[in-house]
Tab-separated table of C-alpha atoms in Angstrom:
chain	number	residue	atom	x	y	z
A	23	UNK	CA	-39.312	8.131	-5.263
A	24	UNK	CA	-37.220	10.353	-7.522
A	25	UNK	CA	-33.589	9.318	-7.761
A	26	UNK	CA	-31.500	12.489	-7.863
A	27	UNK	CA	-28.009	11.192	-7.311
A	28	UNK	CA	-27.100	10.598	-3.683
A	29	UNK	CA	-25.558	7.132	-3.341
A	30	UNK	CA	-26.644	6.277	-6.889
A	31	UNK	CA	-23.283	6.347	-8.652
A	32	UNK	CA	-24.015	3.000	-10.305
A	33	UNK	CA	-27.288	4.154	-11.866
A	34	UNK	CA	-28.049	6.298	-14.895
A	35	UNK	CA	-30.289	9.159	-13.816
A	36	UNK	CA	-30.567	11.802	-16.525
A	37	UNK	CA	-28.339	11.057	-19.513
A	38	UNK	CA	-27.833	14.026	-21.826
A	39	UNK	CA	-25.066	12.907	-24.171
A	40	UNK	CA	-23.317	9.792	-25.488
A	41	UNK	CA	-20.057	10.094	-27.432
A	42	UNK	CA	-17.588	7.594	-28.893
A	43	UNK	CA	-14.003	8.729	-28.318
A	44	UNK	CA	-11.010	8.372	-30.698
A	45	UNK	CA	-10.237	4.838	-29.457
A	46	UNK	CA	-13.841	3.618	-29.722
A	47	UNK	CA	-14.890	3.806	-26.090
A	48	UNK	CA	-18.449	4.933	-25.439
A	49	UNK	CA	-18.774	7.754	-22.903
A	50	UNK	CA	-22.083	8.514	-21.180
A	51	UNK	CA	-22.611	11.976	-19.693
A	52	UNK	CA	-25.162	11.885	-16.870
A	53	UNK	CA	-26.586	15.185	-15.601
A	54	UNK	CA	-27.815	13.543	-12.392
A	55	UNK	CA	-31.077	15.477	-12.783
A	56	UNK	CA	-34.646	14.475	-13.645
A	57	UNK	CA	-38.030	16.183	-13.686
A	58	UNK	CA	-40.694	15.512	-11.110
A	59	UNK	CA	-43.575	13.338	-12.406
A	60	UNK	CA	-45.702	16.411	-13.142
A	61	UNK	CA	-42.918	17.792	-15.339
A	62	UNK	CA	-42.793	21.089	-13.468
A	63	UNK	CA	-39.545	20.873	-11.520
A	64	UNK	CA	-36.066	19.819	-12.605
A	65	UNK	CA	-34.757	18.300	-9.374
A	66	UNK	CA	-31.293	19.425	-8.319
A	67	UNK	CA	-28.487	16.900	-8.366
A	68	UNK	CA	-26.395	15.592	-5.507
A	69	UNK	CA	-23.024	13.879	-5.415
A	70	UNK	CA	-23.058	10.583	-7.276
A	71	UNK	CA	-25.534	11.799	-9.880
A	72	UNK	CA	-23.452	13.958	-12.259
A	73	UNK	CA	-20.882	11.617	-13.798
A	74	UNK	CA	-18.987	10.498	-16.871
A	75	UNK	CA	-18.987	6.764	-17.602
A	76	UNK	CA	-16.732	4.919	-20.039
A	77	UNK	CA	-17.957	1.701	-21.707
A	78	UNK	CA	-15.960	-0.992	-23.524
A	79	UNK	CA	-18.011	-1.599	-26.666
A	80	UNK	CA	-16.447	-4.995	-27.340
A	81	UNK	CA	-17.988	-6.530	-24.212
A	82	UNK	CA	-20.319	-3.768	-22.894
A	83	UNK	CA	-18.452	-3.536	-19.594
A	84	UNK	CA	-17.847	-0.361	-17.590
A	85	UNK	CA	-14.240	0.793	-17.803
A	86	UNK	CA	-14.372	3.901	-15.637
A	87	UNK	CA	-16.806	6.114	-13.752
A	88	UNK	CA	-15.812	9.699	-12.978
A	89	UNK	CA	-17.925	11.514	-10.393
A	90	UNK	CA	-18.117	15.298	-10.373
A	91	UNK	CA	-17.890	17.023	-6.975
A	92	UNK	CA	-20.524	19.662	-6.100
A	93	UNK	CA	-17.885	22.374	-6.560
A	94	UNK	CA	-17.642	21.415	-10.254
A	95	UNK	CA	-21.136	20.150	-11.098
A	96	UNK	CA	-23.306	22.404	-8.971
A	97	UNK	CA	-26.704	21.109	-7.823
A	98	UNK	CA	-28.278	23.357	-10.486
A	99	UNK	CA	-25.749	22.526	-13.228
A	100	UNK	CA	-26.799	20.769	-16.417
A	101	UNK	CA	-23.923	18.873	-18.032
A	102	UNK	CA	-24.718	19.053	-21.715
A	103	UNK	CA	-22.074	17.870	-24.180
A	104	UNK	CA	-18.545	16.457	-24.124
A	105	UNK	CA	-15.491	16.166	-26.383
A	106	UNK	CA	-12.256	14.208	-25.898
A	107	UNK	CA	-8.566	14.826	-26.583
A	108	UNK	CA	-6.494	11.714	-25.813
A	109	UNK	CA	-3.116	13.187	-26.813
A	110	UNK	CA	-0.921	11.842	-23.990
A	111	UNK	CA	1.462	14.823	-23.438
A	112	UNK	CA	-1.319	17.261	-22.523
A	113	UNK	CA	-1.666	15.777	-19.011
A	114	UNK	CA	0.730	14.309	-16.469
A	115	UNK	CA	-1.444	11.203	-16.323
A	116	UNK	CA	-1.026	10.693	-20.080
A	117	UNK	CA	-4.682	9.675	-20.486
A	118	UNK	CA	-6.042	12.842	-22.049
A	119	UNK	CA	-8.885	15.143	-21.111
A	120	UNK	CA	-12.597	15.680	-21.605
A	121	UNK	CA	-14.201	19.087	-22.094
A	122	UNK	CA	-17.833	19.551	-21.036
A	123	UNK	CA	-20.363	22.379	-21.312
A	124	UNK	CA	-22.656	23.349	-18.432
A	125	UNK	CA	-25.784	24.723	-20.097
A	126	UNK	CA	-27.850	25.239	-16.930
A	127	UNK	CA	-30.995	27.312	-17.364
A	128	UNK	CA	-30.532	28.432	-13.766
A	129	UNK	CA	-27.564	30.637	-14.422
A	130	UNK	CA	-24.127	29.266	-13.514
A	131	UNK	CA	-22.857	28.279	-16.945
A	132	UNK	CA	-19.272	27.393	-17.771
A	133	UNK	CA	-16.796	24.895	-19.185
A	134	UNK	CA	-15.646	21.821	-17.256
A	135	UNK	CA	-12.339	20.029	-17.790
A	136	UNK	CA	-11.684	16.417	-16.724
A	137	UNK	CA	-8.325	14.660	-16.418
A	138	UNK	CA	-9.260	11.178	-17.614
A	139	UNK	CA	-6.279	9.622	-15.840
A	140	UNK	CA	-6.808	11.016	-12.351
A	141	UNK	CA	-10.559	11.661	-12.531
A	142	UNK	CA	-10.021	15.226	-11.299
A	143	UNK	CA	-12.246	17.948	-12.726
A	144	UNK	CA	-12.455	21.737	-12.578
A	145	UNK	CA	-14.334	24.700	-14.076
A	146	UNK	CA	-13.310	27.700	-16.162
A	147	UNK	CA	-14.932	30.815	-17.703
A	148	UNK	CA	-17.743	30.380	-15.197
A	149	UNK	CA	-20.731	32.717	-15.543
A	150	UNK	CA	-18.990	34.997	-18.079
A	151	UNK	CA	-20.988	36.449	-20.954
A	152	UNK	CA	-19.418	34.062	-23.469
A	153	UNK	CA	-21.070	31.073	-21.775
A	154	UNK	CA	-24.333	32.759	-20.785
A	155	UNK	CA	-27.485	33.166	-22.904
A	156	UNK	CA	-27.902	36.440	-24.770
A	157	UNK	CA	-30.386	38.728	-23.036
A	158	UNK	CA	-33.703	38.859	-24.863
A	159	UNK	CA	-32.735	36.165	-27.354
A	160	UNK	CA	-35.545	34.886	-29.599
A	161	UNK	CA	-34.869	32.098	-32.082
A	162	UNK	CA	-37.124	30.860	-34.867
A	163	UNK	CA	-37.772	27.387	-36.290
A	164	UNK	CA	-39.928	26.953	-39.393
A	165	UNK	CA	-40.891	30.612	-39.105
A	166	UNK	CA	-42.201	30.289	-35.537
A	167	UNK	CA	-40.640	32.043	-32.555
A	168	UNK	CA	-39.336	29.814	-29.764
A	169	UNK	CA	-39.906	30.859	-26.143
A	170	UNK	CA	-39.221	29.017	-22.900
A	171	UNK	CA	-42.263	27.786	-20.985
A	172	UNK	CA	-42.101	27.986	-17.191
A	173	UNK	CA	-44.199	25.054	-15.969
A	174	UNK	CA	-44.203	26.381	-12.399
A	175	UNK	CA	-45.743	29.770	-13.196
A	176	UNK	CA	-47.360	28.979	-16.528
A	177	UNK	CA	-45.593	31.987	-18.007
A	178	UNK	CA	-43.143	32.412	-20.856
A	179	UNK	CA	-39.628	33.818	-20.912
A	180	UNK	CA	-36.719	34.071	-23.286
A	181	UNK	CA	-34.800	30.816	-23.634
A	182	UNK	CA	-32.303	30.820	-20.713
A	183	UNK	CA	-29.891	28.098	-21.914
A	184	UNK	CA	-26.147	28.773	-21.738
A	185	UNK	CA	-23.007	27.032	-23.044
A	186	UNK	CA	-24.120	24.036	-25.086
A	187	UNK	CA	-22.463	23.183	-28.415
A	188	UNK	CA	-18.798	22.208	-28.189
A	189	UNK	CA	-16.089	21.039	-30.612
A	190	UNK	CA	-12.304	20.795	-30.711
A	191	UNK	CA	-10.162	22.268	-33.460
A	192	UNK	CA	-8.411	19.807	-35.763
A	193	UNK	CA	-5.180	20.044	-33.724
A	194	UNK	CA	-6.890	20.102	-30.330
A	195	UNK	CA	-5.438	23.510	-29.512
A	196	UNK	CA	-8.759	25.376	-29.415
A	197	UNK	CA	-12.209	24.567	-28.089
A	198	UNK	CA	-15.169	26.097	-29.923
A	199	UNK	CA	-18.445	26.604	-28.054
A	200	UNK	CA	-21.670	28.585	-27.978
A	201	UNK	CA	-24.592	29.263	-25.670
A	202	UNK	CA	-27.794	27.717	-27.014
A	203	UNK	CA	-29.669	31.001	-26.574
A	204	UNK	CA	-27.357	32.923	-28.874
A	205	UNK	CA	-26.105	33.075	-32.440
A	206	UNK	CA	-22.557	33.814	-31.308
A	207	UNK	CA	-19.565	31.509	-31.762
A	208	UNK	CA	-16.590	31.532	-29.384
A	209	UNK	CA	-13.355	29.649	-28.854
A	210	UNK	CA	-10.673	29.386	-26.209
A	211	UNK	CA	-7.165	27.867	-26.257
A	212	UNK	CA	-7.385	24.475	-24.567
A	213	UNK	CA	-4.050	25.085	-22.817
A	214	UNK	CA	-5.785	27.809	-20.795
A	215	UNK	CA	-8.577	25.428	-19.821
A	216	UNK	CA	-6.110	22.777	-18.635
A	217	UNK	CA	-4.213	25.282	-16.490
A	218	UNK	CA	-5.079	25.217	-12.792
A	219	UNK	CA	-2.796	27.802	-11.168
A	220	UNK	CA	-3.975	30.810	-9.155
A	221	UNK	CA	-4.449	33.026	-12.218
A	222	UNK	CA	-5.885	30.391	-14.555
A	223	UNK	CA	-9.525	31.485	-14.278
A	224	UNK	CA	-8.691	35.105	-15.085
A	225	UNK	CA	-6.458	34.057	-17.976
A	226	UNK	CA	-9.115	31.736	-19.375
A	227	UNK	CA	-11.689	34.528	-19.321
A	228	UNK	CA	-9.254	36.839	-21.087
A	229	UNK	CA	-8.447	34.146	-23.654
A	230	UNK	CA	-11.963	33.754	-25.075
A	231	UNK	CA	-12.157	34.684	-28.780
A	232	UNK	CA	-15.368	35.824	-30.510
A	233	UNK	CA	-15.804	34.562	-34.085
A	234	UNK	CA	-19.020	36.344	-35.043
A	235	UNK	CA	-22.479	34.909	-35.658
A	236	UNK	CA	-23.190	31.439	-37.046
A	237	UNK	CA	-26.944	31.040	-36.642
A	238	UNK	CA	-29.169	29.449	-33.980
A	239	UNK	CA	-27.657	26.050	-33.182
A	240	UNK	CA	-27.201	23.310	-30.617
A	241	UNK	CA	-24.551	20.573	-31.074
A	242	UNK	CA	-21.196	20.869	-32.911
A	243	UNK	CA	-18.835	18.417	-34.599
A	244	UNK	CA	-15.404	18.663	-36.303
A	245	UNK	CA	-14.094	16.686	-39.269
A	246	UNK	CA	-10.522	15.753	-40.183
A	247	UNK	CA	-10.262	18.812	-42.461
A	248	UNK	CA	-10.919	21.132	-39.529
A	249	UNK	CA	-14.415	22.230	-40.560
A	250	UNK	CA	-16.833	22.592	-37.652
A	251	UNK	CA	-20.415	21.558	-38.403
A	252	UNK	CA	-23.457	22.859	-36.528
A	253	UNK	CA	-27.162	23.248	-37.055
A	254	UNK	CA	-28.835	26.429	-38.216
A	255	UNK	CA	-32.434	25.879	-37.144
A	256	UNK	CA	-33.684	29.081	-38.722
A	257	UNK	CA	-32.491	27.961	-42.162
A	258	UNK	CA	-33.484	24.267	-41.857
A	259	UNK	CA	-29.822	23.568	-42.365
A	260	UNK	CA	-26.482	22.299	-41.178
A	261	UNK	CA	-23.702	24.838	-41.674
A	262	UNK	CA	-19.926	24.567	-41.564
A	263	UNK	CA	-17.623	27.077	-39.875
A	264	UNK	CA	-14.209	27.335	-41.534
A	265	UNK	CA	-11.681	28.381	-38.862
A	266	UNK	CA	-9.050	29.114	-41.516
A	267	UNK	CA	-10.949	32.085	-42.946
A	268	UNK	CA	-13.723	32.656	-40.391
A	269	UNK	CA	-16.629	32.013	-42.763
A	270	UNK	CA	-19.876	30.113	-42.209
A	271	UNK	CA	-21.388	28.323	-45.204
A	272	UNK	CA	-24.402	26.064	-45.696
A	273	UNK	CA	-23.440	22.387	-45.858
A	274	UNK	CA	-26.876	20.809	-46.298
A	275	UNK	CA	-30.405	22.222	-46.279
A	276	UNK	CA	-33.734	20.393	-46.296
A	277	UNK	CA	-37.271	21.313	-45.143
A	278	UNK	CA	-37.289	18.138	-43.009
A	279	UNK	CA	-34.421	19.498	-40.906
A	280	UNK	CA	-35.435	21.444	-37.806
A	281	UNK	CA	-33.720	21.240	-34.400
A	282	UNK	CA	-30.350	19.696	-35.293
A	283	UNK	CA	-28.420	17.963	-32.516
A	284	UNK	CA	-26.163	14.980	-31.741
A	285	UNK	CA	-23.843	15.543	-34.682
A	286	UNK	CA	-21.261	12.809	-35.217
A	287	UNK	CA	-18.633	12.330	-37.913
A	288	UNK	CA	-17.854	8.694	-38.669
A	289	UNK	CA	-14.844	6.960	-40.170
A	290	UNK	CA	-17.007	6.287	-43.250
A	291	UNK	CA	-16.814	9.962	-44.239
A	292	UNK	CA	-20.402	10.881	-43.350
A	293	UNK	CA	-21.846	13.384	-40.901
A	294	UNK	CA	-24.748	11.920	-38.911
A	295	UNK	CA	-27.195	14.165	-37.057
A	296	UNK	CA	-30.649	14.072	-35.513
A	297	UNK	CA	-33.628	16.338	-36.043
A	298	UNK	CA	-35.422	16.072	-32.720
A	299	UNK	CA	-38.235	18.696	-32.785
A	300	UNK	CA	-37.118	20.032	-29.397
A	301	UNK	CA	-38.783	23.373	-30.155
A	302	UNK	CA	-42.128	21.522	-30.125
A	303	UNK	CA	-41.601	19.881	-26.731
A	304	UNK	CA	-43.384	20.865	-23.521
A	305	UNK	CA	-40.393	22.980	-22.470
A	306	UNK	CA	-41.296	25.532	-25.137
A	307	UNK	CA	-44.347	27.792	-25.314
A	308	UNK	CA	-47.248	26.955	-25.001
A	309	UNK	CA	-46.109	24.112	-22.717
A	310	UNK	CA	-47.609	21.181	-24.600
A	311	UNK	CA	-45.788	18.400	-26.401
A	312	UNK	CA	-46.447	18.927	-30.123
A	313	UNK	CA	-43.722	16.642	-31.487
A	314	UNK	CA	-44.749	14.213	-34.214
A	315	UNK	CA	-43.075	10.831	-34.509
A	316	UNK	CA	-41.016	9.455	-36.077
A	317	UNK	CA	-37.988	11.564	-35.258
A	318	UNK	CA	-35.229	11.636	-37.852
A	319	UNK	CA	-31.593	10.621	-38.190
A	320	UNK	CA	-29.860	12.039	-41.257
A	321	UNK	CA	-26.493	11.450	-42.852
A	322	UNK	CA	-24.605	13.517	-45.415
A	323	UNK	CA	-21.318	12.852	-47.210
A	324	UNK	CA	-18.528	15.166	-46.075
A	325	UNK	CA	-16.606	17.261	-48.609
A	326	UNK	CA	-12.943	16.812	-49.555
A	327	UNK	CA	-12.565	13.382	-47.979
A	328	UNK	CA	-13.462	14.576	-44.479
A	329	UNK	CA	-13.666	11.878	-41.809
A	330	UNK	CA	-13.792	11.410	-38.042
A	331	UNK	CA	-11.264	13.547	-36.166
A	332	UNK	CA	-8.857	11.375	-34.166
A	333	UNK	CA	-6.996	13.190	-31.375
A	334	UNK	CA	-4.626	10.686	-29.724
């Protein structure tokens, strides 16, 4: 039996991301989706599967479970990454918000907002070009092109992954994001995302800002100086986007670095990130798993006293 979500709110089904928020709670983002045993079909989710779970790290107890309705997390959605702003005045509940990317390879990409006090959630900039993969996009890792492998047909296509990397600005007023299948960087004022009136979707679409290209990357992270770090697979590097002047510069480069993801800035002043060889997994052409263990976790000292961004 494949558990896909219905009546399984108390189970983890397909966890995509884990993040520690500004007050040291662990949040688990569950897509509610898993592959069939033959690896050919990503089963659609149902209510109870897609969820956001908060954990008290002092005693490992569950604090809160937020379930996403099918109108927010569609059956073919893929909840990818999450960031938190706990500044009390931004919501009536005073508990802050979470921002989530839907990177679905099946088309309906967008940004999801969650009121952490009420548990309500909603979508914005759905299916617009800013959150969708670039048509005909081909990325390279270690000099090799990366194509998507369709296990059902045995054919190859361009990578169809939408909105993925996500990071808040240092003051929480802007959310930066990118589709995975793109080199483009975008942002949107978070006030537009939190708005839920009749014109809010149109205004959010109009409020998206394009910041130019930043390389082929997955996860993002911000430090206390406002720099936004992200991978650049094609350069075996982690780069930093400076929102104050719009430039992208190499932060660290090493031949051991490939598919950078799960970036996290700690209070110790280091950036931690994984190199997970995702481009060598069975989801990429030619459809065989070519990853070589062990996988790698790196850390690098941040410049100018940069530390974990605390938005409370």
